[in-house]
């Protein structure tokens, strides 16, 4: 059996993109940095995110039944750090827009994927939110990457 430290070390060898998952409930936006994101199905179009039960955004996504995945660009490490922090006010004026679907979308990202929660699955201390894609948009640029506990860029 391995311990948590070894598990983190091994999983750190897998590079991932960096996303901020956002939602809104009763007019208050919520969001957090998430690296556990992937596409799941093409028909129907499904993606999944894994959210820690202790995260404030967990309850917002559960209650609202919607979320958006914002795929960060290489120059947005500061956004990842802000949404990973305990900072109360993560959404600052002029840095996001509300979509026609009512979800907060961050500006300057590589892509937005808006979802209705299709289903949920238990995942230890996390919940796996499977989302059915209702809207998506992509933009030019390079991704922000996370590898071995640090941020990186392509090339």
Coordinates of C-alpha atoms in Angstrom, one line a residue:
X1 CA 0.0 0.0 0.0
X2 CA 1.3 3.5 -0.8
X3 CA 0.8 6.6 1.3
X4 CA -0.7 9.9 0.2
X5 CA 2.7 11.5 -0.3
X6 CA 3.8 8.8 -2.8
X7 CA 0.4 9.0 -4.5
X8 CA 0.7 12.8 -5.0
X9 CA 4.3 12.3 -6.2
X10 CA 3.3 9.7 -8.8
X11 CA 0.2 11.7 -10.0
X12 CA 2.4 14.8 -10.3
X13 CA 4.1 13.1 -13.2
X14 CA 1.0 13.5 -15.3
X15 CA 0.8 17.0 -16.8
X16 CA -2.7 18.5 -17.0
X17 CA -4.3 21.7 -18.3
X18 CA -5.6 24.2 -15.8
X19 CA -9.2 25.2 -15.6
X20 CA -11.4 27.3 -13.5
X21 CA -14.9 25.9 -12.9
X22 CA -17.5 28.5 -12.3
X23 CA -21.2 28.5 -11.4
X24 CA -23.7 30.9 -9.9
X25 CA -26.5 30.6 -7.4
X26 CA -28.9 33.4 -6.4
X27 CA -26.9 35.9 -8.3
X28 CA -23.6 35.1 -6.5
X29 CA -20.8 33.7 -8.7
X30 CA -18.6 30.9 -7.4
X31 CA -15.5 29.3 -8.8
X32 CA -12.4 27.2 -8.1
X33 CA -9.3 26.0 -9.9
X34 CA -9.7 22.4 -11.2
X35 CA -7.2 20.2 -12.9
X36 CA -9.5 17.1 -12.8
X37 CA -11.3 17.8 -16.0
X38 CA -11.8 15.7 -19.1
X39 CA -14.1 15.0 -22.0
X40 CA -16.2 11.9 -21.5
X41 CA -18.5 11.3 -24.5
X42 CA -19.2 12.7 -27.9
X43 CA -22.8 11.5 -28.1
X44 CA -24.2 12.9 -25.9
X45 CA -21.5 15.6 -25.5
X46 CA -20.4 15.1 -21.9
X47 CA -17.5 16.3 -19.8
X48 CA -16.6 15.7 -16.2
X49 CA -15.0 17.6 -13.3
X50 CA -14.1 16.3 -9.9
X51 CA -14.8 18.7 -7.0
X52 CA -13.7 18.4 -3.4
X53 CA -16.7 18.1 -1.0
X54 CA -15.1 20.9 1.2
X55 CA -15.0 23.4 -1.6
X56 CA -17.5 26.2 -1.4
X57 CA -18.3 25.8 -5.1
X58 CA -19.3 22.2 -4.6
X59 CA -22.6 23.3 -3.0
X60 CA -23.1 26.0 -5.6
X61 CA -22.8 23.5 -8.5
X62 CA -25.0 21.0 -6.7
X63 CA -27.7 23.5 -6.0
X64 CA -27.6 25.4 -9.3
X65 CA -27.3 22.3 -11.5
X66 CA -24.9 24.1 -13.9
X67 CA -21.3 24.9 -14.3
X68 CA -18.8 26.4 -16.8
X69 CA -15.3 25.1 -17.5
X70 CA -12.8 28.0 -18.3
X71 CA -9.6 26.5 -19.9
X72 CA -6.8 28.9 -18.9
X73 CA -4.3 30.4 -21.3
X74 CA -0.5 30.4 -20.6
X75 CA -0.5 33.9 -19.2
X76 CA -3.3 33.2 -16.6
X77 CA -1.4 31.6 -13.8
X78 CA -2.5 34.5 -11.5
X79 CA -6.1 33.5 -12.2
X80 CA -5.5 29.9 -11.3
X81 CA -3.8 31.0 -8.1
X82 CA -6.6 33.4 -7.2
X83 CA -9.3 30.8 -7.7
X84 CA -7.3 28.2 -5.8
X85 CA -7.0 30.5 -2.8
X86 CA -9.3 31.1 0.1
X87 CA -9.8 34.7 -1.1
X88 CA -13.4 35.7 -0.7
X89 CA -13.7 37.9 -3.8
X90 CA -12.4 35.9 -6.7
X91 CA -14.5 37.6 -9.3
X92 CA -13.3 41.1 -10.0
X93 CA -15.0 43.7 -12.2
X94 CA -14.1 43.5 -15.9
X95 CA -12.6 40.0 -15.7
X96 CA -15.7 38.0 -16.5
X97 CA -19.0 38.1 -18.3
X98 CA -22.3 36.4 -17.6
X99 CA -23.3 34.1 -20.5
X100 CA -26.8 33.9 -22.0
X101 CA -27.1 30.7 -19.9
X102 CA -26.4 32.7 -16.8
X103 CA -22.9 31.4 -16.1
X104 CA -19.8 33.4 -15.3
X105 CA -17.2 33.1 -18.1
X106 CA -13.7 34.4 -17.5
X107 CA -12.1 36.7 -20.1
X108 CA -9.0 35.8 -22.0
X109 CA -9.2 32.1 -21.7
X110 CA -8.6 29.4 -24.4
X111 CA -12.1 28.0 -24.2
X112 CA -15.4 28.1 -22.3
X113 CA -17.6 25.0 -21.9
X114 CA -21.0 25.5 -20.4
X115 CA -22.8 22.5 -18.9
X116 CA -26.0 21.3 -17.3
X117 CA -25.3 18.7 -14.6
X118 CA -26.2 15.4 -16.2
X119 CA -25.4 13.2 -13.3
X120 CA -23.1 12.9 -10.3
X121 CA -20.9 10.1 -8.9
X122 CA -19.2 9.6 -5.6
X123 CA -15.4 9.8 -5.8
X124 CA -14.0 9.5 -2.3
X125 CA -13.6 13.0 -0.9
X126 CA -14.8 14.4 -4.2
X127 CA -18.0 14.4 -6.3
X128 CA -17.7 13.7 -10.0
X129 CA -20.0 16.1 -11.8
X130 CA -20.8 14.9 -15.3
X131 CA -22.0 17.8 -17.4
X132 CA -23.9 17.8 -20.6
X133 CA -22.5 20.5 -22.9
X134 CA -25.0 23.2 -23.7
X135 CA -22.6 25.8 -25.2
X136 CA -18.9 26.1 -26.0
X137 CA -16.5 28.5 -27.6
X138 CA -12.7 28.4 -28.3
X139 CA -10.1 31.1 -28.8
X140 CA -6.5 31.2 -30.0
X141 CA -3.5 30.8 -27.7
X142 CA -1.5 28.3 -25.7
X143 CA -2.6 26.5 -22.5
X144 CA -1.4 26.9 -19.0
X145 CA -0.1 23.5 -17.8
X146 CA 0.4 22.0 -14.4
X147 CA 3.2 19.4 -13.8
X148 CA 5.1 18.3 -10.7
X149 CA 3.4 20.8 -8.5
X150 CA 4.2 23.8 -10.7
X151 CA 2.9 25.8 -13.6
X152 CA 4.5 25.4 -17.1
X153 CA 4.1 26.6 -20.7
X154 CA 4.4 24.7 -23.9
X155 CA 7.8 25.0 -25.6

